[in-house]
PDB file of C-alpha atoms in Angstrom:
ATOM      1  CA  MET C   1    -289.868 153.617 -66.794  1.00  0.00           C
ATOM      2  CA  ALA C   2    -286.294 153.276 -66.111  1.00  0.00           C
ATOM      3  CA  TYR C   3    -283.866 151.087 -68.622  1.00  0.00           C
ATOM      4  CA  SER C   4    -281.090 149.830 -67.618  1.00  0.00           C
ATOM      5  CA  GLU C   5    -277.849 150.306 -69.854  1.00  0.00           C
ATOM      6  CA  GLY C   6    -277.231 147.199 -71.061  1.00  0.00           C
ATOM      7  CA  GLU C   7    -282.042 146.432 -71.847  1.00  0.00           C
ATOM      8  CA  LYS C   8    -280.877 149.850 -74.060  1.00  0.00           C
ATOM      9  CA  ASP C   9    -278.711 149.097 -76.432  1.00  0.00           C
ATOM     10  CA  PHE C  10    -280.407 145.600 -76.698  1.00  0.00           C
ATOM     11  CA  PHE C  11    -284.236 147.239 -78.178  1.00  0.00           C
ATOM     12  CA  LYS C  12    -282.173 150.381 -79.839  1.00  0.00           C
ATOM     13  CA  LYS C  13    -281.146 147.218 -82.730  1.00  0.00           C
ATOM     14  CA  ARG C  14    -283.806 147.893 -85.005  1.00  0.00           C
ATOM     15  CA  HIS C  15    -283.717 144.191 -86.853  1.00  0.00           C
ATOM     16  CA  THR C  16    -284.551 142.154 -83.479  1.00  0.00           C
ATOM     17  CA  THR C  17    -288.711 142.686 -84.910  1.00  0.00           C
ATOM     18  CA  THR C  18    -286.955 141.439 -88.189  1.00  0.00           C
ATOM     19  CA  PHE C  19    -285.226 138.876 -86.730  1.00  0.00           C
ATOM     20  CA  ALA C  20    -288.769 137.454 -85.576  1.00  0.00           C
ATOM     21  CA  PHE C  21    -290.717 138.219 -88.416  1.00  0.00           C
ATOM     22  CA  ALA C  22    -288.383 136.335 -90.748  1.00  0.00           C
ATOM     23  CA  VAL C  23    -288.523 133.000 -88.266  1.00  0.00           C
ATOM     24  CA  ALA C  24    -291.922 133.736 -88.384  1.00  0.00           C
ATOM     25  CA  VAL C  25    -292.054 133.383 -92.755  1.00  0.00           C
ATOM     26  CA  LEU C  26    -289.691 130.878 -93.244  1.00  0.00           C
ATOM     27  CA  LEU C  27    -291.096 128.630 -90.954  1.00  0.00           C
ATOM     28  CA  PHE C  28    -294.269 128.864 -93.283  1.00  0.00           C
ATOM     29  CA  LEU C  29    -292.091 126.560 -95.376  1.00  0.00           C
ATOM     30  CA  LEU C  30    -292.286 123.528 -92.309  1.00  0.00           C
ATOM     31  CA  PRO C  31    -295.118 121.044 -92.236  1.00  0.00           C
ATOM     32  CA  PHE C  32    -297.672 123.052 -89.662  1.00  0.00           C
ATOM     33  CA  VAL C  33    -300.377 120.299 -88.920  1.00  0.00           C
ATOM     34  CA  GLU C  34    -300.689 116.831 -89.871  1.00  0.00           C
ATOM     35  CA  PHE C  35    -304.160 115.113 -90.868  1.00  0.00           C
ATOM     36  CA  ARG C  36    -304.118 111.322 -88.491  1.00  0.00           C
ATOM     37  CA  CYS C  37    -306.689 108.291 -88.654  1.00  0.00           C
ATOM     38  CA  ASN C  38    -306.111 106.160 -85.511  1.00  0.00           C
ATOM     39  CA  GLY C  39    -302.791 107.873 -85.026  1.00  0.00           C
ATOM     40  CA  PHE C  40    -301.441 107.081 -88.297  1.00  0.00           C
ATOM     41  CA  VAL C  41    -300.913 110.179 -90.806  1.00  0.00           C
ATOM     42  CA  LEU C  42    -302.711 110.187 -93.454  1.00  0.00           C
ATOM     43  CA  ALA C  43    -301.439 113.628 -94.556  1.00  0.00           C
ATOM     44  CA  ASP C  44    -299.525 116.498 -93.796  1.00  0.00           C
ATOM     45  CA  ALA C  45    -299.575 120.650 -94.556  1.00  0.00           C
ATOM     46  CA  ARG C  46    -296.639 123.013 -94.515  1.00  0.00           C
ATOM     47  CA  GLY C  47    -297.846 126.420 -93.415  1.00  0.00           C
ATOM     48  CA  ILE C  48    -297.157 127.377 -97.353  1.00  0.00           C
ATOM     49  CA  ASP C  49    -299.753 124.747 -98.549  1.00  0.00           C
ATOM     50  CA  LEU C  50    -302.572 125.755 -96.492  1.00  0.00           C
ATOM     51  CA  VAL C  51    -302.632 129.191 -98.401  1.00  0.00           C
ATOM     52  CA  GLY C  52    -302.492 127.738-101.676  1.00  0.00           C
ATOM     53  CA  GLY C  53    -304.842 124.950-100.655  1.00  0.00           C
ATOM     54  CA  THR C  54    -303.499 121.694-100.689  1.00  0.00           C
ATOM     55  CA  VAL C  55    -301.532 118.835 -98.885  1.00  0.00           C
ATOM     56  CA  ARG C  56    -299.350 116.284 -99.384  1.00  0.00           C
ATOM     57  CA  GLU C  57    -300.599 112.550 -98.904  1.00  0.00           C
ATOM     58  CA  LYS C  58    -299.008 109.790 -97.130  1.00  0.00           C
ATOM     59  CA  LEU C  59    -301.515 107.393 -97.514  1.00  0.00           C
ATOM     60  CA  SER C  60    -298.847 105.028 -99.534  1.00  0.00           C
ATOM     61  CA  LYS C  61    -296.279 104.565 -96.327  1.00  0.00           C
ATOM     62  CA  ASN C  62    -298.703 103.209 -94.259  1.00  0.00           C
ATOM     63  CA  GLU C  63    -301.384 101.221 -96.464  1.00  0.00           C
ATOM     64  CA  GLY C  64    -301.424  98.001 -94.795  1.00  0.00           C
ATOM     65  CA  THR C  65    -302.618 100.284 -91.919  1.00  0.00           C
ATOM     66  CA  TYR C  66    -305.875 101.750 -93.743  1.00  0.00           C
ATOM     67  CA  SER C  67    -309.115  99.880 -94.775  1.00  0.00           C
ATOM     68  CA  LYS C  68    -311.080 100.841 -98.391  1.00  0.00           C
ATOM     69  CA  PHE C  69    -313.173 102.891 -96.367  1.00  0.00           C
ATOM     70  CA  LYS C  70    -311.782 105.107 -94.854  1.00  0.00           C
ATOM     71  CA  ARG C  71    -308.661 105.935 -97.626  1.00  0.00           C
ATOM     72  CA  GLU C  72    -312.310 106.782 -99.710  1.00  0.00           C
ATOM     73  CA  GLU C  73    -313.272 108.376 -96.456  1.00  0.00           C
ATOM     74  CA  TRP C  74    -310.436 111.376 -96.507  1.00  0.00           C
ATOM     75  CA  HIS C  75    -310.295 111.571-100.332  1.00  0.00           C
ATOM     76  CA  GLY C  76    -314.460 112.558 -99.915  1.00  0.00           C
ATOM     77  CA  GLU C  77    -315.123 115.375 -97.205  1.00  0.00           C
ATOM     78  CA  LYS C  78    -312.266 115.704 -95.178  1.00  0.00           C
ATOM     79  CA  LYS C  79    -310.082 116.160 -97.988  1.00  0.00           C
ATOM     80  CA  ALA C  80    -312.098 118.969 -99.546  1.00  0.00           C
ATOM     81  CA  PRO C  81    -311.693 122.581 -97.369  1.00  0.00           C
ATOM     82  CA  PHE C  82    -308.247 121.990 -97.012  1.00  0.00           C
ATOM     83  CA  THR C  83    -307.198 122.108-100.754  1.00  0.00           C
ATOM     84  CA  LYS C  84    -309.068 125.632-100.561  1.00  0.00           C
ATOM     85  CA  PRO C  85    -306.599 128.310 -99.421  1.00  0.00           C
ATOM     86  CA  ASN C  86    -306.978 129.204 -95.985  1.00  0.00           C
ATOM     87  CA  PRO C  87    -307.928 133.001 -95.321  1.00  0.00           C
ATOM     88  CA  PHE C  88    -306.341 132.605 -91.893  1.00  0.00           C
ATOM     89  CA  ALA C  89    -303.001 131.527 -93.593  1.00  0.00           C
ATOM     90  CA  ILE C  90    -302.941 134.234 -96.376  1.00  0.00           C
ATOM     91  CA  ILE C  91    -303.434 136.450 -93.277  1.00  0.00           C
ATOM     92  CA  ALA C  92    -300.793 135.297 -91.078  1.00  0.00           C
ATOM     93  CA  LEU C  93    -298.395 135.235 -94.045  1.00  0.00           C
ATOM     94  CA  ALA C  94    -298.986 138.914 -95.109  1.00  0.00           C
ATOM     95  CA  ALA C  95    -298.581 139.920 -92.072  1.00  0.00           C
ATOM     96  CA  GLY C  96    -295.114 138.423 -91.733  1.00  0.00           C
ATOM     97  CA  PHE C  97    -293.954 140.043 -95.119  1.00  0.00           C
ATOM     98  CA  GLY C  98    -295.831 143.459 -93.386  1.00  0.00           C
ATOM     99  CA  GLY C  99    -294.119 143.560 -90.876  1.00  0.00           C
ATOM    100  CA  LEU C 100    -290.453 141.780 -92.295  1.00  0.00           C
ATOM    101  CA  LEU C 101    -291.044 145.100 -95.069  1.00  0.00           C
ATOM    102  CA  LEU C 102    -292.025 147.526 -92.921  1.00  0.00           C
ATOM    103  CA  SER C 103    -288.837 146.408 -90.258  1.00  0.00           C
ATOM    104  CA  PHE C 104    -286.211 148.067 -92.757  1.00  0.00           C
ATOM    105  CA  PHE C 105    -287.638 151.315 -92.944  1.00  0.00           C
ATOM    106  CA  ARG C 106    -286.344 154.294 -90.340  1.00  0.00           C
ATOM    107  CA  MET C 107    -290.554 155.186 -89.546  1.00  0.00           C
ATOM    108  CA  ARG C 108    -291.252 156.834 -86.441  1.00  0.00           C
ATOM    109  CA  THR C 109    -294.604 154.986 -86.890  1.00  0.00           C
ATOM    110  CA  ARG C 110    -292.542 151.583 -87.710  1.00  0.00           C
ATOM    111  CA  PRO C 111    -292.379 150.351 -83.653  1.00  0.00           C
ATOM    112  CA  LEU C 112    -296.333 150.436 -83.577  1.00  0.00           C
ATOM    113  CA  LEU C 113    -296.636 149.234 -87.666  1.00  0.00           C
ATOM    114  CA  SER C 114    -294.222 146.162 -86.121  1.00  0.00           C
ATOM    115  CA  ILE C 115    -297.164 145.075 -83.055  1.00  0.00           C
ATOM    116  CA  VAL C 116    -299.896 145.655 -84.827  1.00  0.00           C
ATOM    117  CA  ALA C 117    -298.431 143.056 -87.426  1.00  0.00           C
ATOM    118  CA  GLY C 118    -296.875 140.447 -84.674  1.00  0.00           C
ATOM    119  CA  ALA C 119    -300.549 140.833 -83.494  1.00  0.00           C
ATOM    120  CA  ILE C 120    -301.813 139.858 -86.239  1.00  0.00           C
ATOM    121  CA  GLY C 121    -299.678 137.673 -87.120  1.00  0.00           C
ATOM    122  CA  ALA C 122    -300.492 135.915 -83.835  1.00  0.00           C
ATOM    123  CA  LEU C 123    -304.160 135.822 -84.080  1.00  0.00           C
ATOM    124  CA  SER C 124    -304.125 134.474 -87.809  1.00  0.00           C
ATOM    125  CA  LEU C 125    -302.619 131.203 -86.409  1.00  0.00           C
ATOM    126  CA  LEU C 126    -304.866 130.595 -83.491  1.00  0.00           C
ATOM    127  CA  ALA C 127    -307.739 131.070 -85.614  1.00  0.00           C
ATOM    128  CA  LEU C 128    -306.024 128.562 -87.868  1.00  0.00           C
ATOM    129  CA  LEU C 129    -305.493 126.260 -85.757  1.00  0.00           C
ATOM    130  CA  ILE C 130    -308.998 126.219 -85.208  1.00  0.00           C
ATOM    131  CA  SER C 131    -311.254 126.382 -88.321  1.00  0.00           C
ATOM    132  CA  VAL C 132    -308.945 122.946 -89.347  1.00  0.00           C
ATOM    133  CA  LYS C 133    -309.758 120.934 -85.879  1.00  0.00           C
ATOM    134  CA  ASN C 134    -313.289 122.041 -85.901  1.00  0.00           C
ATOM    135  CA  ARG C 135    -313.214 120.788 -90.320  1.00  0.00           C
ATOM    136  CA  PHE C 136    -311.161 117.938 -89.145  1.00  0.00           C
ATOM    137  CA  ASP C 137    -311.244 116.638 -85.620  1.00  0.00           C
ATOM    138  CA  MET C 138    -313.729 114.003 -84.782  1.00  0.00           C
ATOM    139  CA  SER C 139    -314.529 110.768 -83.235  1.00  0.00           C
ATOM    140  CA  TYR C 140    -317.083 107.698 -84.421  1.00  0.00           C
ATOM    141  CA  ASP C 141    -317.515 104.166 -84.143  1.00  0.00           C
ATOM    142  CA  ASP C 142    -317.075 102.460 -87.533  1.00  0.00           C
ATOM    143  CA  GLU C 143    -317.816  98.877 -88.426  1.00  0.00           C
ATOM    144  CA  GLY C 144    -314.558  97.600 -88.087  1.00  0.00           C
ATOM    145  CA  GLY C 145    -313.774  99.557 -84.526  1.00  0.00           C
ATOM    146  CA  ASN C 146    -313.350 103.016 -82.941  1.00  0.00           C
ATOM    147  CA  VAL C 147    -312.232 106.175 -85.561  1.00  0.00           C
ATOM    148  CA  GLU C 148    -310.637 109.241 -84.059  1.00  0.00           C
ATOM    149  CA  LEU C 149    -309.538 111.683 -87.119  1.00  0.00           C
ATOM    150  CA  THR C 150    -306.673 114.188 -86.023  1.00  0.00           C
ATOM    151  CA  ALA C 151    -305.439 117.589 -86.960  1.00  0.00           C
ATOM    152  CA  ASP C 152    -302.388 117.625 -85.078  1.00  0.00           C
ATOM    153  CA  PHE C 153    -300.275 120.822 -85.722  1.00  0.00           C
ATOM    154  CA  THR C 154    -296.470 120.874 -85.144  1.00  0.00           C
ATOM    155  CA  VAL C 155    -293.819 122.667 -83.518  1.00  0.00           C
ATOM    156  CA  PRO C 156    -293.118 124.085 -85.743  1.00  0.00           C
ATOM    157  CA  TYR C 157    -296.011 125.982 -85.994  1.00  0.00           C
ATOM    158  CA  TYR C 158    -296.082 126.531 -82.532  1.00  0.00           C
ATOM    159  CA  PHE C 159    -292.430 128.584 -83.020  1.00  0.00           C
ATOM    160  CA  SER C 160    -293.791 130.690 -85.781  1.00  0.00           C
ATOM    161  CA  PHE C 161    -296.951 131.826 -84.139  1.00  0.00           C
ATOM    162  CA  PHE C 162    -294.553 132.474 -81.117  1.00  0.00           C
ATOM    163  CA  ALA C 163    -292.409 134.408 -83.058  1.00  0.00           C
ATOM    164  CA  PHE C 164    -295.029 136.448 -83.740  1.00  0.00           C
ATOM    165  CA  ILE C 165    -295.738 137.370 -80.540  1.00  0.00           C
ATOM    166  CA  VAL C 166    -292.046 137.807 -79.924  1.00  0.00           C
ATOM    167  CA  ALA C 167    -292.152 140.294 -82.400  1.00  0.00           C
ATOM    168  CA  ALA C 168    -295.463 142.472 -81.096  1.00  0.00           C
ATOM    169  CA  PHE C 169    -292.975 142.677 -78.144  1.00  0.00           C
ATOM    170  CA  PHE C 170    -290.382 144.102 -79.853  1.00  0.00           C
ATOM    171  CA  GLY C 171    -292.128 146.476 -81.225  1.00  0.00           C
ATOM    172  CA  TRP C 172    -294.185 147.222 -78.080  1.00  0.00           C
ATOM    173  CA  LYS C 173    -290.472 147.664 -76.436  1.00  0.00           C
ATOM    174  CA  HIS C 174    -289.248 149.551 -78.927  1.00  0.00           C
ATOM    175  CA  ARG C 175    -292.148 151.929 -78.919  1.00  0.00           C
ATOM    176  CA  GLN C 176    -291.649 152.287 -74.812  1.00  0.00           C
ATOM    177  CA  LEU C 177    -288.035 153.074 -75.668  1.00  0.00           C
ATOM    178  CA  GLN C 178    -288.693 155.534 -78.262  1.00  0.00           C
ATOM    179  CA  ALA C 179    -291.466 157.483 -76.004  1.00  0.00           C
ATOM    180  CA  HIS C 180    -288.695 157.304 -72.697  1.00  0.00           C
ATOM    181  CA  GLN C 181    -286.435 159.187 -75.704  1.00  0.00           C
ATOM    182  CA  ASP C 182    -288.828 161.620 -76.102  1.00  0.00           C
ATOM    183  CA  MET C 183    -288.520 162.657 -71.979  1.00  0.00           C
ATOM    184  CA  PRO C 184    -286.447 164.980 -70.442  1.00  0.00           C
ATOM    185  CA  PRO C 185    -284.067 163.827 -68.063  1.00  0.00           C
ATOM    186  CA  ASP C 186    -284.602 162.792 -64.671  1.00  0.00           C
ATOM    187  CA  ARG C 187    -282.508 165.426 -63.861  1.00  0.00           C
ATOM    188  CA  ALA C 188    -282.219 168.276 -66.467  1.00  0.00           C
ATOM    189  CA  PRO C 189    -280.464 171.074 -65.048  1.00  0.00           C
ATOM    190  CA  GLN C 190    -283.215 173.748 -64.003  1.00  0.00           C
ATOM    191  CA  VAL C 191    -282.467 177.420 -65.381  1.00  0.00           C
ATOM    192  CA  ARG C 192    -283.934 179.696 -62.318  1.00  0.00           C
ATOM    193  CA  ILE C 193    -286.039 183.114 -63.852  1.00  0.00           C
ATOM    194  CA  GLN C 194    -285.657 185.771 -61.522  1.00  0.00           C
ATOM    195  CA  ASN C 195    -288.731 187.337 -60.341  1.00  0.00           C
ATOM    196  CA  PRO C 196    -289.572 190.932 -62.040  1.00  0.00           C
ATOM    197  CA  GLY C 197    -290.835 192.197 -58.936  1.00  0.00           C
ATOM    198  CA  GLU C 198    -294.014 194.060 -58.206  1.00  0.00           C
ATOM    199  CA  GLN C 199    -295.839 196.037 -61.007  1.00  0.00           C
ATOM    200  CA  SER C 200    -295.272 199.430 -58.734  1.00  0.00           C
ATOM    201  CA  ASP C 201    -291.915 198.339 -58.875  1.00  0.00           C
ATOM    202  CA  PHE C 202    -291.905 199.518 -62.748  1.00  0.00           C
ATOM    203  CA  PRO C 203    -292.090 203.042 -64.183  1.00  0.00           C
ATOM    204  CA  SER C 204    -295.023 204.901 -64.238  1.00  0.00           C
ATOM    205  CA  ALA C 205    -295.922 206.529 -68.152  1.00  0.00           C
ATOM    206  CA  ALA C 206    -294.418 210.280 -67.908  1.00  0.00           C
ATOM    207  CA  THR C 207    -297.650 212.721 -66.764  1.00  0.00           C
ATOM    208  CA  ASP C 208    -298.567 215.770 -68.493  1.00  0.00           C
ATOM    209  CA  SER C 209    -296.593 218.333 -65.820  1.00  0.00           C
ATOM    210  CA  GLU C 210    -292.853 216.015 -66.118  1.00  0.00           C
ATOM    211  CA  ILE C 211    -293.492 216.092 -70.566  1.00  0.00           C
ATOM    212  CA  GLY C 212    -293.794 220.756 -69.726  1.00  0.00           C
TER     213      GLY C 212
END
C-alpha cells in the first residue's frame, strides 16, 4: 500500500496511540450508565464505579416520583449486581492502562500490542454493556401501572469505546507503515551481474604431459 508523505508524517507519530488510550482511560471518570425507572434516574455509575462495584443514587432528587415499592425494589435484587466489581469493566480499564504504558516504549512489537490492547478494551466495553442491560432492563405491570427499568449508557461510555477502536486502528496503521519501511524501494537501483560464461570457457586442469 502506497502512502502519501502526509500520511507517513501523521502515522509515524508514536503518540497517536498514546492519546487514544489516554482518552479511553480518562473517560472512566465520567458516568457510563444511568439506571432509570419510567424515565427517571434512580442512580448512575461512572466507569470507575463499575470497576469498584459502586453506584451513585439519585433518588433524593426525585423523591416524589417513586412509590415506596419502587424504591424498595431498587434497594433489593436490582441493585445487588452493581455493588460488585464488574469483570468486563476491570478488563477494559486494564487494557487501557496497558496500551497507554506500552505506547511509551520503543519496541518493534508495540504496534501489534496496541492493536491487541485496543481490541480487548473495545470488546470488554461491549460485553459490559450487554451484561448490565441483561441484568437491569425489564418491563412489567404493577398495581400503579406499567414499570419500565432501563440501563441507559451515556456519551462518555461510547466515546471510550470509540477511543479503544481508534487506538487499535492507529496500531494497525503503524504496523502497516513498519512493514512498508522494511520493503526495498520500488525503484531501487539494480546491480547487473555479468554472465561468467560457459563452463568450457574456464581453463581445465593441467594434464600430466603439460606438467612434464
